[in-house]
Amino acid sequence: HHAKNNKMDTMVYQSLLDEHSLERLSLFNELNEAITTGTLELYYQPQVVTHGEGIPSLEALIRWPHPVKGMVFPDRFIPMAEDSGLIIPMTWWVLESAMEQCAAWHRAGLPVTVAVNFSAHCLQEDDIVQRIADCIKRHNLPDHSLVLEITESMIMADPHQASTVLLEIDKLKVDVSIDDFGTGHSSLAYLKHLLVDELKIDRSFVMGMHEHKNDEVIVRTVISMAHNMGLRVVAEGVETRRDWDALTAMNCDRIQGYFISRPLPVEQITRWLEAFVRDGLQPDE
Ligand code: C2E
Ligand code: MG
Ligand code: MG
Ligand code: MG
């Protein structure tokens, strides 16, 4: 029977039915349902300012509480969401829910800035600028309450398109941060054409900083270059006091990582913020 199929049929048949595709199909259906029923959850991780008193910013990080698999982390479903287009409704859900929470913190006397991971696929949507503007307005948030984190590789996939949209986003008083900076082969010369406010140094450099001289040089150079270009710098993946000391000595503006706090659900991060306001920073040593 199998021998009768021509090669093409067999390929289609196999690609539809191999275990991997079935798994992807059911992941797609389940994620689609989780988005529409609002069962996804946002955790928040603080970014603290190294010099000065400012209240921390918070990065929203998506989690998927799954009835069978338990808590599913983004690395397991973001790539599929990017490929299938689900990333677009997912991102709008993230933005809406992060801004709603941000407004609740402001009302509670915790005027935090919230950073949202924003897929460059969304930059291609026609109504993106209007949708972001509506969202901020609906929640009555002050200027610069929202930071969009866009990965370097995503921007570099279509830098011309990105630079046009970034110009519009800048007018909304929304900040843009280049996430995972250093991993995406962007030419530094290109950066100056992009209206961004912040660079986030990829955690691979931060984590290699003490062992590899090159990583340390990259971190130091990115910080000084960013400052010369008027950008602030966030270091991610800061896990130890030693990392903190090295980065503050290099004048890094903000620090994010397990040393400060792991990503936490809303209730816990709210308590963390209240403790920060009351007692200052108590690192997770
Ligand atoms: P990212 O935006 O670079 O986020 C930082 C990741 O590093 C988070 O992983 C965070 O939990 C982790 N991290 C923070 N501090 C430390 C540390 O000190 N040590 C180590 N080893 N890791 C640390 P997470 O939450 O699993 O997210 C992974 C990636 O998934 C994110 O990387 C981001 O690219 C993507 N992602 C997360 N949430 C969203 C979302 O709402 N939308 C989109 N489009 N992507 C998201
Ligand atoms: Mg991020
Ligand atoms: Mg801006
Ligand atoms: Mg990152």
mmCIF file of C-alpha atoms and ligand atoms in Angstrom:
data_model
loop_
_atom_site.group_PDB
_atom_site.id
_atom_site.type_symbol
_atom_site.label_atom_id
_atom_site.label_comp_id
_atom_site.label_asym_id
_atom_site.label_seq_id
_atom_site.Cartn_x
_atom_site.Cartn_y
_atom_site.Cartn_z
ATOM 1 C CA HIS A 1 0.000 0.000 0.000
ATOM 2 C CA HIS A 2 2.708 2.444 0.974
ATOM 3 C CA ALA A 3 4.655 1.733 -2.181
ATOM 4 C CA LYS A 4 1.719 3.058 -4.217
ATOM 5 C CA ASN A 5 1.968 6.553 -2.792
ATOM 6 C CA ASN A 6 4.122 8.884 -4.731
ATOM 7 C CA LYS A 7 6.859 10.568 -2.867
ATOM 8 C CA MET A 8 4.992 13.831 -2.380
ATOM 9 C CA ASP A 9 1.965 12.184 -0.784
ATOM 10 C CA THR A 10 4.170 10.336 1.597
ATOM 11 C CA MET A 11 5.926 13.518 2.605
ATOM 12 C CA VAL A 12 2.679 15.368 3.221
ATOM 13 C CA TYR A 13 1.236 12.411 5.088
ATOM 14 C CA GLN A 14 4.291 12.129 7.271
ATOM 15 C CA SER A 15 4.560 15.811 7.922
ATOM 16 C CA LEU A 16 0.940 15.891 9.048
ATOM 17 C CA LEU A 17 1.058 12.840 11.195
ATOM 18 C CA ASP A 18 4.489 12.612 12.675
ATOM 19 C CA GLU A 19 4.486 12.916 16.378
ATOM 20 C CA HIS A 20 6.180 16.280 16.296
ATOM 21 C CA SER A 21 3.497 17.921 14.131
ATOM 22 C CA LEU A 22 0.675 16.470 16.161
ATOM 23 C CA GLU A 23 2.295 17.833 19.243
ATOM 24 C CA ARG A 24 2.598 21.233 17.615
ATOM 25 C CA LEU A 25 -0.991 21.145 16.451
ATOM 26 C CA SER A 26 -2.302 20.393 19.899
ATOM 27 C CA LEU A 27 0.030 23.005 21.410
ATOM 28 C CA PHE A 28 -1.383 25.499 18.907
ATOM 29 C CA ASN A 29 -4.996 24.659 19.771
ATOM 30 C CA GLU A 30 -4.342 24.748 23.488
ATOM 31 C CA LEU A 31 -2.477 28.049 23.382
ATOM 32 C CA ASN A 32 -5.151 29.558 21.186
ATOM 33 C CA GLU A 33 -7.723 28.561 23.758
ATOM 34 C CA ALA A 34 -5.612 29.828 26.653
ATOM 35 C CA ILE A 35 -5.363 33.223 24.948
ATOM 36 C CA THR A 36 -9.090 33.517 24.286
ATOM 37 C CA THR A 37 -10.126 32.310 27.722
ATOM 38 C CA GLY A 38 -7.527 34.441 29.496
ATOM 39 C CA THR A 39 -5.840 31.586 31.343
ATOM 40 C CA LEU A 40 -2.318 32.841 30.704
ATOM 41 C CA GLU A 41 -0.598 34.601 33.568
ATOM 42 C CA LEU A 42 1.989 37.351 33.903
ATOM 43 C CA TYR A 43 4.833 37.160 36.375
ATOM 44 C CA TYR A 44 6.864 40.282 37.079
ATOM 45 C CA GLN A 45 10.584 40.713 37.727
ATOM 46 C CA PRO A 46 12.059 43.936 39.120
ATOM 47 C CA GLN A 47 14.785 46.038 37.531
ATOM 48 C CA VAL A 48 16.351 48.257 40.173
ATOM 49 C CA VAL A 49 18.230 51.478 39.595
ATOM 50 C CA THR A 50 21.821 51.242 40.799
ATOM 51 C CA HIS A 51 22.371 54.901 41.559
ATOM 52 C CA GLY A 52 19.602 56.885 43.189
ATOM 53 C CA GLU A 53 16.329 56.160 44.835
ATOM 54 C CA GLY A 54 13.849 55.428 42.050
ATOM 55 C CA ILE A 55 11.138 52.794 42.411
ATOM 56 C CA PRO A 56 12.002 49.654 40.410
ATOM 57 C CA SER A 57 10.582 48.932 36.969
ATOM 58 C CA LEU A 58 8.988 45.558 36.373
ATOM 59 C CA GLU A 59 9.308 43.255 33.380
ATOM 60 C CA ALA A 60 6.200 41.237 32.563
ATOM 61 C CA LEU A 61 7.064 37.601 31.780
ATOM 62 C CA ILE A 62 4.404 35.279 30.483
ATOM 63 C CA ARG A 63 3.557 31.949 32.095
ATOM 64 C CA TRP A 64 1.064 29.316 31.045
ATOM 65 C CA PRO A 65 -0.519 27.399 33.908
ATOM 66 C CA HIS A 66 -1.395 24.190 32.069
ATOM 67 C CA PRO A 67 -3.885 21.705 33.547
ATOM 68 C CA VAL A 68 -1.668 18.697 32.764
ATOM 69 C CA LYS A 69 1.863 19.964 32.168
ATOM 70 C CA GLY A 70 1.962 22.346 35.131
ATOM 71 C CA MET A 71 3.532 25.772 34.687
ATOM 72 C CA VAL A 72 4.777 26.084 31.108
ATOM 73 C CA PHE A 73 7.631 28.541 30.468
ATOM 74 C CA PRO A 74 7.729 30.853 27.428
ATOM 75 C CA ASP A 75 10.675 29.114 25.772
ATOM 76 C CA ARG A 76 8.356 26.141 25.226
ATOM 77 C CA PHE A 77 5.648 28.035 23.310
ATOM 78 C CA ILE A 78 6.895 31.445 22.098
ATOM 79 C CA PRO A 79 8.709 29.986 19.050
ATOM 80 C CA MET A 80 5.505 28.191 17.958
ATOM 81 C CA ALA A 81 3.494 31.342 18.654
ATOM 82 C CA GLU A 82 5.906 33.354 16.471
ATOM 83 C CA ASP A 83 5.677 30.836 13.602
ATOM 84 C CA SER A 84 1.918 30.414 13.717
ATOM 85 C CA GLY A 85 0.878 34.035 14.180
ATOM 86 C CA LEU A 86 -0.602 33.382 17.633
ATOM 87 C CA ILE A 87 2.039 35.771 18.925
ATOM 88 C CA ILE A 88 -0.132 38.673 17.775
ATOM 89 C CA PRO A 89 -3.280 38.037 19.860
ATOM 90 C CA MET A 90 -1.000 36.840 22.677
ATOM 91 C CA THR A 91 0.962 40.098 22.668
ATOM 92 C CA TRP A 92 -2.200 42.185 22.771
ATOM 93 C CA TRP A 93 -3.379 40.149 25.747
ATOM 94 C CA VAL A 94 -0.021 40.709 27.485
ATOM 95 C CA LEU A 95 -0.067 44.440 26.803
ATOM 96 C CA GLU A 96 -3.641 44.886 27.980
ATOM 97 C CA SER A 97 -3.167 42.872 31.112
ATOM 98 C CA ALA A 98 0.195 44.486 31.999
ATOM 99 C CA MET A 99 -1.227 47.999 31.551
ATOM 100 C CA GLU A 100 -4.279 47.158 33.639
ATOM 101 C CA GLN A 101 -1.985 45.893 36.406
ATOM 102 C CA CYS A 102 0.293 48.913 36.020
ATOM 103 C CA ALA A 103 -2.692 51.215 36.557
ATOM 104 C CA ALA A 104 -3.680 49.233 39.659
ATOM 105 C CA TRP A 105 -0.166 49.693 41.101
ATOM 106 C CA HIS A 106 -0.310 53.425 40.364
ATOM 107 C CA ARG A 107 -3.638 53.687 42.207
ATOM 108 C CA ALA A 108 -2.078 51.802 45.128
ATOM 109 C CA GLY A 109 0.729 54.384 45.379
ATOM 110 C CA LEU A 110 3.347 52.269 43.575
ATOM 111 C CA PRO A 111 4.101 54.249 40.400
ATOM 112 C CA VAL A 112 6.048 51.557 38.564
ATOM 113 C CA THR A 113 7.055 51.381 34.916
ATOM 114 C CA VAL A 114 6.201 48.102 33.220
ATOM 115 C CA ALA A 115 8.250 46.517 30.449
ATOM 116 C CA VAL A 116 6.524 44.207 28.000
ATOM 117 C CA ASN A 117 8.255 41.843 25.564
ATOM 118 C CA PHE A 118 7.024 42.873 22.177
ATOM 119 C CA SER A 119 7.397 40.654 19.153
ATOM 120 C CA ALA A 120 8.561 42.413 16.003
ATOM 121 C CA HIS A 121 5.773 40.552 14.184
ATOM 122 C CA CYS A 122 3.463 43.048 15.872
ATOM 123 C CA LEU A 123 5.440 45.942 14.422
ATOM 124 C CA GLN A 124 4.063 44.837 11.074
ATOM 125 C CA GLU A 125 0.420 45.207 12.117
ATOM 126 C CA ASP A 126 -1.196 48.279 10.569
ATOM 127 C CA ASP A 127 -2.943 49.468 13.707
ATOM 128 C CA ILE A 128 -0.144 48.901 16.218
ATOM 129 C CA VAL A 129 0.505 52.544 17.083
ATOM 130 C CA GLN A 130 -3.182 53.294 17.534
ATOM 131 C CA ARG A 131 -3.697 50.175 19.650
ATOM 132 C CA ILE A 132 -0.845 51.031 21.970
ATOM 133 C CA ALA A 133 -2.059 54.621 22.250
ATOM 134 C CA ASP A 134 -5.613 53.443 23.071
ATOM 135 C CA CYS A 135 -4.373 51.020 25.690
ATOM 136 C CA ILE A 136 -2.324 53.635 27.542
ATOM 137 C CA LYS A 137 -5.129 56.160 27.350
ATOM 138 C CA ARG A 138 -7.812 53.733 28.491
ATOM 139 C CA HIS A 139 -5.784 52.997 31.626
ATOM 140 C CA ASN A 140 -4.976 56.629 32.218
ATOM 141 C CA LEU A 141 -1.248 56.037 32.599
ATOM 142 C CA PRO A 142 1.364 58.803 32.716
ATOM 143 C CA ASP A 143 3.958 59.131 29.928
ATOM 144 C CA HIS A 144 6.816 56.610 29.971
ATOM 145 C CA SER A 145 4.903 54.061 32.054
ATOM 146 C CA LEU A 146 5.391 51.497 29.306
ATOM 147 C CA VAL A 147 8.618 50.086 27.915
ATOM 148 C CA LEU A 148 8.534 47.815 24.900
ATOM 149 C CA GLU A 149 11.355 45.276 24.857
ATOM 150 C CA ILE A 150 12.153 44.199 21.325
ATOM 151 C CA THR A 151 14.961 41.766 20.609
ATOM 152 C CA GLU A 152 17.879 42.916 18.574
ATOM 153 C CA SER A 153 17.498 40.085 16.059
ATOM 154 C CA MET A 154 13.837 40.973 15.516
ATOM 155 C CA ILE A 155 14.668 44.580 14.770
ATOM 156 C CA MET A 156 17.475 43.595 12.439
ATOM 157 C CA ALA A 157 15.150 41.312 10.439
ATOM 158 C CA ASP A 158 13.614 44.459 8.947
ATOM 159 C CA PRO A 159 15.451 47.513 10.246
ATOM 160 C CA HIS A 160 13.820 49.934 7.849
ATOM 161 C CA GLN A 161 10.298 48.951 8.876
ATOM 162 C CA ALA A 162 11.343 48.967 12.530
ATOM 163 C CA SER A 163 12.805 52.456 12.389
ATOM 164 C CA THR A 164 9.592 53.856 10.904
ATOM 165 C CA VAL A 165 7.420 52.346 13.638
ATOM 166 C CA LEU A 166 9.863 53.295 16.409
ATOM 167 C CA LEU A 167 9.484 56.918 15.358
ATOM 168 C CA GLU A 168 5.720 56.689 15.887
ATOM 169 C CA ILE A 169 6.114 54.847 19.190
ATOM 170 C CA ASP A 170 8.462 57.537 20.446
ATOM 171 C CA LYS A 171 5.727 60.129 19.877
ATOM 172 C CA LEU A 172 3.463 58.149 22.213
ATOM 173 C CA LYS A 173 6.007 58.614 25.042
ATOM 174 C CA VAL A 174 6.498 54.886 25.173
ATOM 175 C CA ASP A 175 10.105 53.765 25.668
ATOM 176 C CA VAL A 176 11.800 51.121 23.598
ATOM 177 C CA SER A 177 14.467 48.769 24.865
ATOM 178 C CA ILE A 178 16.624 46.473 22.755
ATOM 179 C CA ASP A 179 16.491 43.094 24.469
ATOM 180 C CA ASP A 180 19.238 40.456 24.375
ATOM 181 C CA PHE A 181 21.630 43.100 23.111
ATOM 182 C CA GLY A 182 24.877 41.697 21.786
ATOM 183 C CA THR A 183 23.419 38.484 20.363
ATOM 184 C CA GLY A 184 21.801 39.734 17.180
ATOM 185 C CA HIS A 185 24.635 40.908 14.922
ATOM 186 C CA SER A 186 23.356 44.473 14.654
ATOM 187 C CA SER A 187 25.826 46.936 13.408
ATOM 188 C CA LEU A 188 26.479 49.575 15.985
ATOM 189 C CA ALA A 189 26.345 52.147 13.209
ATOM 190 C CA TYR A 190 22.727 51.191 12.632
ATOM 191 C CA LEU A 191 21.718 51.803 16.202
ATOM 192 C CA LYS A 192 22.014 55.536 15.917
ATOM 193 C CA HIS A 193 19.245 55.532 13.297
ATOM 194 C CA LEU A 194 16.827 53.828 15.665
ATOM 195 C CA LEU A 195 14.844 55.788 18.205
ATOM 196 C CA VAL A 196 15.459 53.629 21.239
ATOM 197 C CA ASP A 197 15.862 54.547 24.893
ATOM 198 C CA GLU A 198 17.556 51.547 26.439
ATOM 199 C CA LEU A 199 19.822 48.572 25.786
ATOM 200 C CA LYS A 200 19.483 45.337 27.729
ATOM 201 C CA ILE A 201 22.753 43.485 27.815
ATOM 202 C CA ASP A 202 22.153 39.813 27.186
ATOM 203 C CA ARG A 203 22.608 37.644 30.237
ATOM 204 C CA SER A 204 25.184 35.421 28.503
ATOM 205 C CA PHE A 205 27.709 38.287 28.716
ATOM 206 C CA VAL A 206 26.830 39.105 32.302
ATOM 207 C CA MET A 207 27.131 35.485 33.347
ATOM 208 C CA GLY A 208 30.467 35.013 31.603
ATOM 209 C CA MET A 209 31.896 38.305 32.848
ATOM 210 C CA HIS A 210 34.111 36.951 35.642
ATOM 211 C CA GLU A 211 35.447 33.940 33.746
ATOM 212 C CA HIS A 212 35.988 35.433 30.322
ATOM 213 C CA LYS A 213 37.840 38.653 29.848
ATOM 214 C CA ASN A 214 36.083 39.171 26.482
ATOM 215 C CA ASP A 215 32.637 39.166 28.075
ATOM 216 C CA GLU A 216 33.783 41.689 30.612
ATOM 217 C CA VAL A 217 35.129 43.907 27.837
ATOM 218 C CA ILE A 218 31.853 43.627 25.903
ATOM 219 C CA VAL A 219 29.778 44.587 28.945
ATOM 220 C CA ARG A 220 32.034 47.546 29.729
ATOM 221 C CA THR A 221 32.061 48.709 26.113
ATOM 222 C CA VAL A 222 28.301 48.407 25.615
ATOM 223 C CA ILE A 223 27.691 50.470 28.767
ATOM 224 C CA SER A 224 30.012 53.262 27.720
ATOM 225 C CA MET A 225 28.806 53.258 24.114
ATOM 226 C CA ALA A 226 25.168 53.369 25.242
ATOM 227 C CA HIS A 227 25.875 56.265 27.579
ATOM 228 C CA ASN A 228 27.681 58.146 24.825
ATOM 229 C CA MET A 229 24.578 57.691 22.683
ATOM 230 C CA GLY A 230 22.300 58.896 25.485
ATOM 231 C CA LEU A 231 20.795 55.476 26.178
ATOM 232 C CA ARG A 232 20.343 53.791 29.535
ATOM 233 C CA VAL A 233 21.569 50.260 30.137
ATOM 234 C CA VAL A 234 19.980 47.342 31.923
ATOM 235 C CA ALA A 235 21.955 44.203 32.748
ATOM 236 C CA GLU A 236 19.953 40.974 32.918
ATOM 237 C CA GLY A 237 20.915 37.682 34.550
ATOM 238 C CA VAL A 238 22.517 39.259 37.615
ATOM 239 C CA GLU A 239 22.730 36.421 40.117
ATOM 240 C CA THR A 240 25.403 37.377 42.640
ATOM 241 C CA ARG A 241 26.690 40.221 44.761
ATOM 242 C CA ARG A 242 29.872 40.011 42.730
ATOM 243 C CA ASP A 243 27.921 40.688 39.488
ATOM 244 C CA TRP A 244 26.150 43.591 41.182
ATOM 245 C CA ASP A 245 29.426 45.133 42.392
ATOM 246 C CA ALA A 246 31.098 44.799 38.995
ATOM 247 C CA LEU A 247 28.137 46.300 37.121
ATOM 248 C CA THR A 248 27.594 49.204 39.483
ATOM 249 C CA ALA A 249 31.329 49.978 39.242
ATOM 250 C CA MET A 250 30.849 50.093 35.452
ATOM 251 C CA ASN A 251 27.958 52.536 35.905
ATOM 252 C CA CYS A 252 25.272 50.212 34.612
ATOM 253 C CA ASP A 253 21.955 52.033 35.171
ATOM 254 C CA ARG A 254 19.636 49.174 36.084
ATOM 255 C CA ILE A 255 19.998 45.617 37.269
ATOM 256 C CA GLN A 256 17.665 42.666 36.793
ATOM 257 C CA GLY A 257 18.231 39.107 37.925
ATOM 258 C CA TYR A 258 17.807 36.478 40.592
ATOM 259 C CA PHE A 259 20.126 38.483 42.903
ATOM 260 C CA ILE A 260 17.364 41.103 43.108
ATOM 261 C CA SER A 261 14.354 38.798 42.777
ATOM 262 C CA ARG A 262 13.024 35.980 40.648
ATOM 263 C CA PRO A 263 9.964 36.723 38.510
ATOM 264 C CA LEU A 264 6.939 36.567 40.843
ATOM 265 C CA PRO A 265 3.151 36.530 40.470
ATOM 266 C CA VAL A 266 1.256 39.792 41.088
ATOM 267 C CA GLU A 267 0.493 39.349 44.777
ATOM 268 C CA GLN A 268 4.053 38.432 45.692
ATOM 269 C CA ILE A 269 5.696 41.127 43.604
ATOM 270 C CA THR A 270 3.343 43.696 45.152
ATOM 271 C CA ARG A 271 4.566 42.646 48.603
ATOM 272 C CA TRP A 272 8.140 42.788 47.330
ATOM 273 C CA LEU A 273 7.574 46.365 46.098
ATOM 274 C CA GLU A 274 6.011 47.419 49.387
ATOM 275 C CA ALA A 275 9.002 45.979 51.257
ATOM 276 C CA PHE A 276 11.369 47.787 48.876
ATOM 277 C CA VAL A 277 9.635 51.105 49.504
ATOM 278 C CA ARG A 278 9.686 50.491 53.275
ATOM 279 C CA ASP A 279 13.131 48.929 53.838
ATOM 280 C CA GLY A 280 15.102 49.447 50.628
ATOM 281 C CA LEU A 281 16.695 46.654 48.628
ATOM 282 C CA GLN A 282 17.030 43.290 50.360
ATOM 283 C CA PRO A 283 18.861 41.144 47.812
ATOM 284 C CA ASP A 284 18.114 37.419 47.446
ATOM 285 C CA GLU A 285 21.554 36.285 48.602
HETATM 286 P P1 C2E B 1 13.862 37.893 28.174
HETATM 287 O O1 C2E B 1 12.897 38.935 27.768
HETATM 288 O O2 C2E B 1 15.287 38.137 27.872
HETATM 289 O O3 C2E B 1 13.594 37.707 29.734
HETATM 290 C C1 C2E B 1 14.564 37.379 30.663
HETATM 291 C C2 C2E B 1 14.557 35.905 30.996
HETATM 292 O O4 C2E B 1 15.650 35.639 31.868
HETATM 293 C C3 C2E B 1 13.305 35.446 31.763
HETATM 294 O O5 C2E B 1 13.043 34.086 31.391
HETATM 295 C C4 C2E B 1 13.775 35.521 33.209
HETATM 296 O O6 C2E B 1 13.038 34.698 34.084
HETATM 297 C C5 C2E B 1 15.185 35.049 33.067
HETATM 298 N N1 C2E B 1 16.042 35.532 34.145
HETATM 299 C C6 C2E B 1 15.915 36.667 34.850
HETATM 300 N N2 C2E B 1 16.901 36.820 35.749
HETATM 301 C C7 C2E B 1 17.686 35.740 35.615
HETATM 302 C C8 C2E B 1 18.882 35.304 36.284
HETATM 303 O O7 C2E B 1 19.424 35.961 37.171
HETATM 304 N N3 C2E B 1 19.416 34.132 35.871
HETATM 305 C C9 C2E B 1 18.859 33.381 34.889
HETATM 306 N N4 C2E B 1 19.443 32.224 34.565
HETATM 307 N N5 C2E B 1 17.726 33.762 34.230
HETATM 308 C C10 C2E B 1 17.156 34.927 34.599
HETATM 309 P P2 C2E B 1 11.579 33.607 31.023
HETATM 310 O O8 C2E B 1 10.570 34.277 31.909
HETATM 311 O O9 C2E B 1 11.599 32.115 30.977
HETATM 312 O O10 C2E B 1 11.390 34.194 29.567
HETATM 313 C C11 C2E B 1 12.204 33.760 28.510
HETATM 314 C C12 C2E B 1 11.996 34.587 27.272
HETATM 315 O O11 C2E B 1 10.676 34.400 26.744
HETATM 316 C C13 C2E B 1 12.117 36.087 27.503
HETATM 317 O O12 C2E B 1 13.467 36.456 27.520
HETATM 318 C C14 C2E B 1 11.359 36.620 26.305
HETATM 319 O O13 C2E B 1 12.175 36.621 25.155
HETATM 320 C C15 C2E B 1 10.283 35.582 26.119
HETATM 321 N N6 C2E B 1 9.034 36.101 26.746
HETATM 322 C C16 C2E B 1 8.642 36.075 28.026
HETATM 323 N N7 C2E B 1 7.435 36.652 28.176
HETATM 324 C C17 C2E B 1 7.062 37.076 26.956
HETATM 325 C C18 C2E B 1 5.909 37.771 26.440
HETATM 326 O O14 C2E B 1 4.982 38.166 27.172
HETATM 327 N N8 C2E B 1 5.898 38.032 25.096
HETATM 328 C C19 C2E B 1 6.922 37.634 24.272
HETATM 329 N N9 C2E B 1 6.813 37.948 22.961
HETATM 330 N N10 C2E B 1 7.998 37.007 24.714
HETATM 331 C C20 C2E B 1 8.081 36.715 26.046
HETATM 332 MG MG MG B 2 12.742 40.895 27.915
HETATM 333 MG MG MG B 3 11.607 56.782 22.926
HETATM 334 MG MG MG B 4 16.784 39.133 27.437
#
